[in-house]
Tab-separated table of C-alpha atoms and ligand atoms in Angstrom:
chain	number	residue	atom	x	y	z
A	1	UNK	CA	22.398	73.595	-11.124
A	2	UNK	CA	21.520	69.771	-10.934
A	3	UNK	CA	21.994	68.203	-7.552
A	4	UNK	CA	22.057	64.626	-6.342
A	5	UNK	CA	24.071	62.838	-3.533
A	6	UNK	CA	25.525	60.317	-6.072
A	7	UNK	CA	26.908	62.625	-8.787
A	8	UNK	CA	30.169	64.275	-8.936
A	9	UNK	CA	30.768	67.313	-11.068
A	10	UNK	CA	34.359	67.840	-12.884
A	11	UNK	CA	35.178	71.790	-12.425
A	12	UNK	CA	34.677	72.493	-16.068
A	13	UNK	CA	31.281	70.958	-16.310
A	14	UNK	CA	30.317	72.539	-13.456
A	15	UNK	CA	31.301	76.208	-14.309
A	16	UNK	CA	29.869	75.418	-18.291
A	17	UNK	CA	26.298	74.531	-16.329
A	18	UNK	CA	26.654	78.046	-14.527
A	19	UNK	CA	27.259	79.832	-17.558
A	20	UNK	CA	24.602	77.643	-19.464
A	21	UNK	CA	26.923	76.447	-21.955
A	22	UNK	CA	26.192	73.548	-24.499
A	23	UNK	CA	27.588	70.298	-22.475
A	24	UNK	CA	27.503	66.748	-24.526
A	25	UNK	CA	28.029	63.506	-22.773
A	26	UNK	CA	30.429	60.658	-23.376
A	27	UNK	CA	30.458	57.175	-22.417
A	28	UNK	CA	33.485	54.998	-21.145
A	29	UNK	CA	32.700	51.291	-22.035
A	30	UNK	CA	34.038	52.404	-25.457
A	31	UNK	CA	36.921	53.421	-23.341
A	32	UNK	CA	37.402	50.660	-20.994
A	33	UNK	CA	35.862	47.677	-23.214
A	34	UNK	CA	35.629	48.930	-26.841
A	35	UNK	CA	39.217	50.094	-27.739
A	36	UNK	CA	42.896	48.726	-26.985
A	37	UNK	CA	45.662	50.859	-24.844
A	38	UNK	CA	46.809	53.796	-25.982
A	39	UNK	CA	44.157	54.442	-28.727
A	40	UNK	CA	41.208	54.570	-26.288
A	41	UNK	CA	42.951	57.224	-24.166
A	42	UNK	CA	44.016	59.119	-27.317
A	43	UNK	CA	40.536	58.764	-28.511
A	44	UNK	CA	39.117	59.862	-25.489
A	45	UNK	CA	41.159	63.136	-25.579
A	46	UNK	CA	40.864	64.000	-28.933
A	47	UNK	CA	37.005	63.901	-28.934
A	48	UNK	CA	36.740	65.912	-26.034
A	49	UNK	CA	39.036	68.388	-27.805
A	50	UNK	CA	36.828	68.288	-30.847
A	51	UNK	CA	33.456	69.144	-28.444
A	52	UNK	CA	35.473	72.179	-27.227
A	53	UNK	CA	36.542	73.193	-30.092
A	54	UNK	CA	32.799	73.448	-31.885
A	55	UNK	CA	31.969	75.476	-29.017
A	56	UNK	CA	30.715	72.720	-26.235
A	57	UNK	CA	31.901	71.292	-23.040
A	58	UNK	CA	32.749	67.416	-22.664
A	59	UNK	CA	31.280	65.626	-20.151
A	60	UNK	CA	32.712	61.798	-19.866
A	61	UNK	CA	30.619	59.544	-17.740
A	62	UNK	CA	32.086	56.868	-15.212
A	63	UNK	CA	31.875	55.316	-11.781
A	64	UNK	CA	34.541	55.711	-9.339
A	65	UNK	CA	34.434	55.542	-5.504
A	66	UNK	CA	31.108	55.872	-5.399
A	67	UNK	CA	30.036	58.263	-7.477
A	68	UNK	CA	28.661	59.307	-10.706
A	69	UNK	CA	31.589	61.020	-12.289
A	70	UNK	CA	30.778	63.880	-14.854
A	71	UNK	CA	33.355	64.883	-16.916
A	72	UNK	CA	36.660	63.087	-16.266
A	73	UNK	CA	40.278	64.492	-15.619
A	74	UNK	CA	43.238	63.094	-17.551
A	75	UNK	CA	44.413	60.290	-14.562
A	76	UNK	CA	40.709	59.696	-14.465
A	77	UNK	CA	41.026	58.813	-18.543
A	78	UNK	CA	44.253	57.412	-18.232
A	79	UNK	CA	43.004	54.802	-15.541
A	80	UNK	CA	39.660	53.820	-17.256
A	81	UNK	CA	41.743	53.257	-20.099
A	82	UNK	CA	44.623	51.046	-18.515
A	83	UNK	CA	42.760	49.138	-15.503
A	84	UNK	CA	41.497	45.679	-16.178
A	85	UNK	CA	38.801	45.038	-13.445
A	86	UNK	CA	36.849	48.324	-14.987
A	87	UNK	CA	32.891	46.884	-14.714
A	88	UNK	CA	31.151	47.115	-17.369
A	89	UNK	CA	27.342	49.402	-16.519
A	90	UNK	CA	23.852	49.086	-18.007
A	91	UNK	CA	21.120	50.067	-16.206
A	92	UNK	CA	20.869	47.062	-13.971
A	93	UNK	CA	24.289	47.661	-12.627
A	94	UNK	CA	24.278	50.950	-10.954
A	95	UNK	CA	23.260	49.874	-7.653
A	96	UNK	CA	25.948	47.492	-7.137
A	97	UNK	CA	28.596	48.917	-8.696
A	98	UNK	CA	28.218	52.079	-6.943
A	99	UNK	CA	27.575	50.864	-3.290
A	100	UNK	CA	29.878	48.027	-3.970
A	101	UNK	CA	32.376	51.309	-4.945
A	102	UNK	CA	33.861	49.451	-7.969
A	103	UNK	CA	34.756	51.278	-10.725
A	104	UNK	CA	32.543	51.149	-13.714
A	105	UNK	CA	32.405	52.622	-17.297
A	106	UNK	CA	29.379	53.688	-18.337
A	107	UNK	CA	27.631	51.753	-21.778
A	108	UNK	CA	25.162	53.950	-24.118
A	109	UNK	CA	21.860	52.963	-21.776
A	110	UNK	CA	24.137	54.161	-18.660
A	111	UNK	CA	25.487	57.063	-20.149
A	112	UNK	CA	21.450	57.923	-20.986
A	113	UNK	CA	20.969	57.911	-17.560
A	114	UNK	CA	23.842	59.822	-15.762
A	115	UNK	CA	23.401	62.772	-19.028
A	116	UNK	CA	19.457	62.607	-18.069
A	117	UNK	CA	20.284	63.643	-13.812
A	118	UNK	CA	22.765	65.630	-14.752
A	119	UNK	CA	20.728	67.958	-16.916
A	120	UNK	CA	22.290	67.013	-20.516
A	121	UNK	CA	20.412	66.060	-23.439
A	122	UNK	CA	23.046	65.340	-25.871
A	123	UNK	CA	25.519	62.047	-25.729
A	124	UNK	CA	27.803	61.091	-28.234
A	125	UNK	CA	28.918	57.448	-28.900
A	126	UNK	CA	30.469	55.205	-31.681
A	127	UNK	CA	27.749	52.596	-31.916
A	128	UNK	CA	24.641	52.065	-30.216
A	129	UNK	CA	23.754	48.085	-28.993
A	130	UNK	CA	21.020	46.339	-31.027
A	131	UNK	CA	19.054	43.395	-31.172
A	132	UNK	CA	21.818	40.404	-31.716
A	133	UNK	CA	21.056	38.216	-34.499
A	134	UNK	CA	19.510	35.052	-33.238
A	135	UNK	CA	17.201	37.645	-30.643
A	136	UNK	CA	14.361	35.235	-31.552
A	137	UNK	CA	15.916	32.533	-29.706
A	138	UNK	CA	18.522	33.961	-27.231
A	139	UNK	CA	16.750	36.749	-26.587
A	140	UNK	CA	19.779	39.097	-26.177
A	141	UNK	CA	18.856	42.813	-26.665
A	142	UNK	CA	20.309	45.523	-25.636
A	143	UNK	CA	19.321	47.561	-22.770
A	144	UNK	CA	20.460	50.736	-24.644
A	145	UNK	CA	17.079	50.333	-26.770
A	146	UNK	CA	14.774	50.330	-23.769
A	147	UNK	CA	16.562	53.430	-22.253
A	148	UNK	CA	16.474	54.938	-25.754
A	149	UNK	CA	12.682	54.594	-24.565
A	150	UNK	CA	12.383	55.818	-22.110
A	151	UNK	CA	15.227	58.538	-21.201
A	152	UNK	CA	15.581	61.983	-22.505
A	153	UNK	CA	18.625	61.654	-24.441
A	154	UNK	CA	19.560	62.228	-27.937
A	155	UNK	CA	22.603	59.973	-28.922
A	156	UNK	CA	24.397	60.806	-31.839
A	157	UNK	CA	26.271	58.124	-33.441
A	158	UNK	CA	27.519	56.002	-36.707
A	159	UNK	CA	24.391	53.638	-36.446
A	160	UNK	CA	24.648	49.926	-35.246
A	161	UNK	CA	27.429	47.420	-36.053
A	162	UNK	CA	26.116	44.802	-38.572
A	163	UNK	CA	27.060	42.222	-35.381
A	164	UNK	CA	23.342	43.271	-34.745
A	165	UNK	CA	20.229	42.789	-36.325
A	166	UNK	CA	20.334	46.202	-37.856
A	167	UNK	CA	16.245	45.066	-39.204
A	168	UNK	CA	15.254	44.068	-35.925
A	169	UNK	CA	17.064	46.897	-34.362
A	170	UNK	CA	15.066	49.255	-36.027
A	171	UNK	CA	11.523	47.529	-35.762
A	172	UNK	CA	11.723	47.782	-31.774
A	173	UNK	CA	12.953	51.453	-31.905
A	174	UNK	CA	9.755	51.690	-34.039
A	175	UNK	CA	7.848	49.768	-31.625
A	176	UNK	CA	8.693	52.012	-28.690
A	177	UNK	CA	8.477	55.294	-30.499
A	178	UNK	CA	12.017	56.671	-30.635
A	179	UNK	CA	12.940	59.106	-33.515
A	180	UNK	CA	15.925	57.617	-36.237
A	181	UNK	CA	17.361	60.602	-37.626
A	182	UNK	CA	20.095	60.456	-40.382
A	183	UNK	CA	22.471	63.219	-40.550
A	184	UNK	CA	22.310	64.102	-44.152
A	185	UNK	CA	21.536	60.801	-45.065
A	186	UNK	CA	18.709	58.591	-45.854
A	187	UNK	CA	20.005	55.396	-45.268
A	188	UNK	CA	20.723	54.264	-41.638
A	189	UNK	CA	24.279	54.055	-41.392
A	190	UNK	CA	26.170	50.542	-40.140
A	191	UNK	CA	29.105	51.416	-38.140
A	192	UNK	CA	32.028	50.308	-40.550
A	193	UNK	CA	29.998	51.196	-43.489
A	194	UNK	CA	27.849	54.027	-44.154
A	195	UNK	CA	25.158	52.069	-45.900
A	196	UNK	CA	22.527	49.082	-43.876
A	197	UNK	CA	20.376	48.741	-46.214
A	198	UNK	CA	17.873	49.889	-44.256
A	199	UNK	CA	16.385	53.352	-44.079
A	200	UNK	CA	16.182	56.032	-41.115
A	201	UNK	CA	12.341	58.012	-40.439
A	202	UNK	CA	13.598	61.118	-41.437
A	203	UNK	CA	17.175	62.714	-43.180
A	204	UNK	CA	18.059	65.385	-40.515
A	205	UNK	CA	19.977	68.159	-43.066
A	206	UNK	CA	21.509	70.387	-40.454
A	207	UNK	CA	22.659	70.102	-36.583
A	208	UNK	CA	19.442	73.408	-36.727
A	209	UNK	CA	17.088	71.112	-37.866
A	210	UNK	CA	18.077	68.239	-36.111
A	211	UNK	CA	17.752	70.552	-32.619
A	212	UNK	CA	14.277	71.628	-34.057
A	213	UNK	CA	13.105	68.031	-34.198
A	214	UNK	CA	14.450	67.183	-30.713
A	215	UNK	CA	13.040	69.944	-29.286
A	216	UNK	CA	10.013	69.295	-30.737
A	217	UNK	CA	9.558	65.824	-29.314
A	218	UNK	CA	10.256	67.186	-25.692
A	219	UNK	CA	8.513	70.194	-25.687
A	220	UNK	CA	5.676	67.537	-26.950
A	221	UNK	CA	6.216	65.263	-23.935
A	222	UNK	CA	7.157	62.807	-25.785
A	223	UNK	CA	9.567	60.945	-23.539
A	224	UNK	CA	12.387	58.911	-24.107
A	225	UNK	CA	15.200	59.412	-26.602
A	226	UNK	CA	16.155	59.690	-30.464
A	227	UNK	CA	18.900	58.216	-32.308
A	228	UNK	CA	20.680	60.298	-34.735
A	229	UNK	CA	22.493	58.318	-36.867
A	230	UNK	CA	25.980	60.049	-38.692
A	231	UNK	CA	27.808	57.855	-41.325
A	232	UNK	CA	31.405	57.078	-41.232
A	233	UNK	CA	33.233	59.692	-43.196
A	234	UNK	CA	33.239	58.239	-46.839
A	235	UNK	CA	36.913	57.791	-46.617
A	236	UNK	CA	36.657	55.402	-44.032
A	237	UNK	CA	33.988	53.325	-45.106
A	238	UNK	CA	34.794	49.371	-45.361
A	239	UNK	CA	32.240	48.386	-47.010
A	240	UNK	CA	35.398	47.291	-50.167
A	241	UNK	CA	37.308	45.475	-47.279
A	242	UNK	CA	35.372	42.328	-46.979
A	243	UNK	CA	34.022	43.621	-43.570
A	244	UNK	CA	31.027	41.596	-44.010
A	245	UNK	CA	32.888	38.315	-43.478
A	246	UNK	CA	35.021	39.387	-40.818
A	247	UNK	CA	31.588	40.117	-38.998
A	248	UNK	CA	30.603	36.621	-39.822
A	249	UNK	CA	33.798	34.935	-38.798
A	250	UNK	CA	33.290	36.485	-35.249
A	251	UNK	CA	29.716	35.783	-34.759
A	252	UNK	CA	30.522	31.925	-36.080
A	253	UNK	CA	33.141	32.144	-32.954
A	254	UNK	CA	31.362	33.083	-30.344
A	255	UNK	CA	28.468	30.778	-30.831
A	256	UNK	CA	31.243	27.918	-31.301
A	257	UNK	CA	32.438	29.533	-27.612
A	258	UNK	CA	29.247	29.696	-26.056
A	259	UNK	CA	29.765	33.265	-25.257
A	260	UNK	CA	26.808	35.039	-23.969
A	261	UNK	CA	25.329	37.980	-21.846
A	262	UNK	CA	27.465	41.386	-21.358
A	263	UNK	CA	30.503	39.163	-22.404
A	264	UNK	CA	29.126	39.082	-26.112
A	265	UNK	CA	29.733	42.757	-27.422
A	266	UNK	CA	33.124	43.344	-26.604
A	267	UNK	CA	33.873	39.357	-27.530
A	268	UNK	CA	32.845	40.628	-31.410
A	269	UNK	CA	34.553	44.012	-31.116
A	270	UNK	CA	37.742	42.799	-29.471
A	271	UNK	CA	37.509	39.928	-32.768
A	272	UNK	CA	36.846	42.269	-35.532
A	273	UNK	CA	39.509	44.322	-34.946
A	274	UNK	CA	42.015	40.927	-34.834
A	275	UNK	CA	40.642	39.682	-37.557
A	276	UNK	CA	41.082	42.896	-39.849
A	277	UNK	CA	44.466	43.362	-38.448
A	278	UNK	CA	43.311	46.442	-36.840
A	279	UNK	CA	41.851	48.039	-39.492
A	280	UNK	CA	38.797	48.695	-37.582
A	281	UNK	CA	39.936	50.709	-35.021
A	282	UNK	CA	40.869	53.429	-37.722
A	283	UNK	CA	37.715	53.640	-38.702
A	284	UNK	CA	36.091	53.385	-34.823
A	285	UNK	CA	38.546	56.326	-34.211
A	286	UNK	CA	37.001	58.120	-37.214
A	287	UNK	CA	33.320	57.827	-36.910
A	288	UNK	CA	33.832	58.389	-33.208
A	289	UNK	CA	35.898	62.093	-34.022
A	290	UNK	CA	33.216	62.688	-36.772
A	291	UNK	CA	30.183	61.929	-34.020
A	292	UNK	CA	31.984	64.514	-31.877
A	293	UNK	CA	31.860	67.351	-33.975
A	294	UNK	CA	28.196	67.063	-35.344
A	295	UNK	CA	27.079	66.081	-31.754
A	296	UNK	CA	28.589	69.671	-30.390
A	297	UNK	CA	26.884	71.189	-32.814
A	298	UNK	CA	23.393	69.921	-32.373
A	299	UNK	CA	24.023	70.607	-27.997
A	300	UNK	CA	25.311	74.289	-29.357
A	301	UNK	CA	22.051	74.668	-31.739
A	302	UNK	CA	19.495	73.392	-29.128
A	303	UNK	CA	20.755	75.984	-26.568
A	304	UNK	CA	20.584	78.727	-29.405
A	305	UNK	CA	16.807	77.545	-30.199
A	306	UNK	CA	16.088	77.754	-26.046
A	307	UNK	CA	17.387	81.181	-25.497
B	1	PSU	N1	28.728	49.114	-30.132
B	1	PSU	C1	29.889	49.563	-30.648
B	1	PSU	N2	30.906	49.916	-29.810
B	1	PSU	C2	30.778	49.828	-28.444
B	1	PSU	C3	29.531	49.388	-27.923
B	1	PSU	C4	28.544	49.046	-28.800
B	1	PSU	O1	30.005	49.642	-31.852
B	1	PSU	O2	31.731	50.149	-27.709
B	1	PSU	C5	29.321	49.346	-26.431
B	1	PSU	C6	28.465	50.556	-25.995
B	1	PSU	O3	28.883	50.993	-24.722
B	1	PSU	C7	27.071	49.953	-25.919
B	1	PSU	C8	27.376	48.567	-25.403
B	1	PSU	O4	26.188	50.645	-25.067
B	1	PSU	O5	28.574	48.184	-26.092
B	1	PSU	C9	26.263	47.595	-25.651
B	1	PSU	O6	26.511	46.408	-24.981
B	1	PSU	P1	25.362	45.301	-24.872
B	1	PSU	O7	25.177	44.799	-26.276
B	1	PSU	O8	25.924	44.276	-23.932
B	1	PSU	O9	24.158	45.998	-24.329
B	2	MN	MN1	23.210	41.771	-24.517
């Protein structure tokens, strides 16, 4: 049983850590900053239903009065999902928002860190953040790369939105060591599409083998994380729907808007989906459901390979 004065344990992680049951984590930005009212709530749910189903427990991630939160109740969804003045939190921002006692939803680099002291080595997201395109002069990357570094995490998601420098994105994972698995693909996967264009280190067949390869790495030492990335299912893929431009339209915008910093990820997101008429969010609901089931699966094989 993990410990620490700043984390607060939901009853059903808490008895699932007792029993030593497969736990995945889940982050809340994509709650609070990456989908519109109802559909993040709905999403929410229905993910965590999928984790329990495929024999896991769900543990969302957020800040509230001063804690850690680990696994959230339903008013606990409901309100990340509703509330406007939800913080946005990377690494940097813990210390703030949680002495400040603001509530915060956890990004993929935060999640990292509240799965890594509470004991849980599997997260599941949508998309991961990236180097931004124009990196070489604006210098805007990430922090979910450098905590993919260094933090003992495996996030399982659809790849990187092609708002990103999916190229770049790749050559600094590279650079820092952390382990691009495809599920059953060879091709890292973009989000929207299933195809980049670019290729992943190794094609991951099975949530078995995936586990293996994890477990490997840590049993190794190795620190930090590993990305596993799990295309969109093929009947969601927009590759046909002139998703390309839409991408373009919005970066064009937000350099004509000067927008910047933390503001620039959900600026794209929140434009995407307007300008595909919502058309997105079906498929960010889809990759996200399809993310949930293979990620229970890898947290129910690693426990397998540990007992
Ligand atoms: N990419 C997506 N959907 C998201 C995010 C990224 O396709 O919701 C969110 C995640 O929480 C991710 C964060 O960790 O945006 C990255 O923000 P930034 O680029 O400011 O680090
Ligand atoms: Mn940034």
């Amino acid at each position: 049983m993990v410990t620490n004065e700043y984390l607060q344990f939901s009853e059903e992680v808490k008895q699932a850590q007792k029993d030593g049951k497969p736990i995945v984590a889940l982050e809340s930005t994509i709650i609070s900053h990456g989908m519109p009212y109802p559909q993040n709530v709905e999403t929410a749910k229905r993910v965590e239903a999928i984790i329990r189903e495929n024999g896991a427990v769900p543990a969302t991630m957020a800040i509230m009065d001063g804690k850690i939160k680990v696994g959230l109740n339903d008013e606990e969804l409901e309100f990340l999902a509703k509330e406007q003045n939800v913080v946005k939190v990377s690494r940097r921002d813990f210390p703030s928002v949680l002495s400040l006692k603001q509530t915060g939803a956890t990004t993929v680099a935060a999640t990292m860190i509240c799965a890594k002291l509470a004991g849980i080595d599997v997260f599941v997201t949508g998309g991961i953040g990236g180097v931004h395109r124009g990196a070489e002069l604006t210098m805007d990357i990430s922090a979910d790369l450098q905590e993919l570094a260094k933090t003992e995490v495996a996030v399982v998601c659809a790849g990187a939105k092609s708002i990103l420098d999916i190229g770049l994105t790749l050559e600094y994972l590279e650079t820092y060591g952390v382990p691009v698995i495809g599920y059953n693909t060879d091709e890292f996967p973009a989000f929207y599409t299933r195809k980049s264009g670019f290729g992943v280190d190794v094609n991951g067949q099975t949530p078995g083998a995936i586990a293996e390869m994890l477990q490997t790495k840590w049993e190794l030492g190795l620190s930090g994380g590993a990305v596993i990335g799990n295309p969109v299912p093929q009947e969601f893929d927009m590759e046909e729907m002139g998703i390309k431009e839409i991408i373009e339209s919005a970066l064009e915008e937000a350099k004509v808007q000067g927008i910047s910093g933390k503001e620039t990820t959900p600026f794209l997101l929140n434009r995407v989906k307007e300008l595909s008429e919502g058309k997105t969010l079906e498929t960010n609901i889809a990759l996200v459901e399809n993310n949930a089931l293979v990620g229970a699966q890898i947290a129910v094989s690693l426990i397998k390979l540990r007992k």
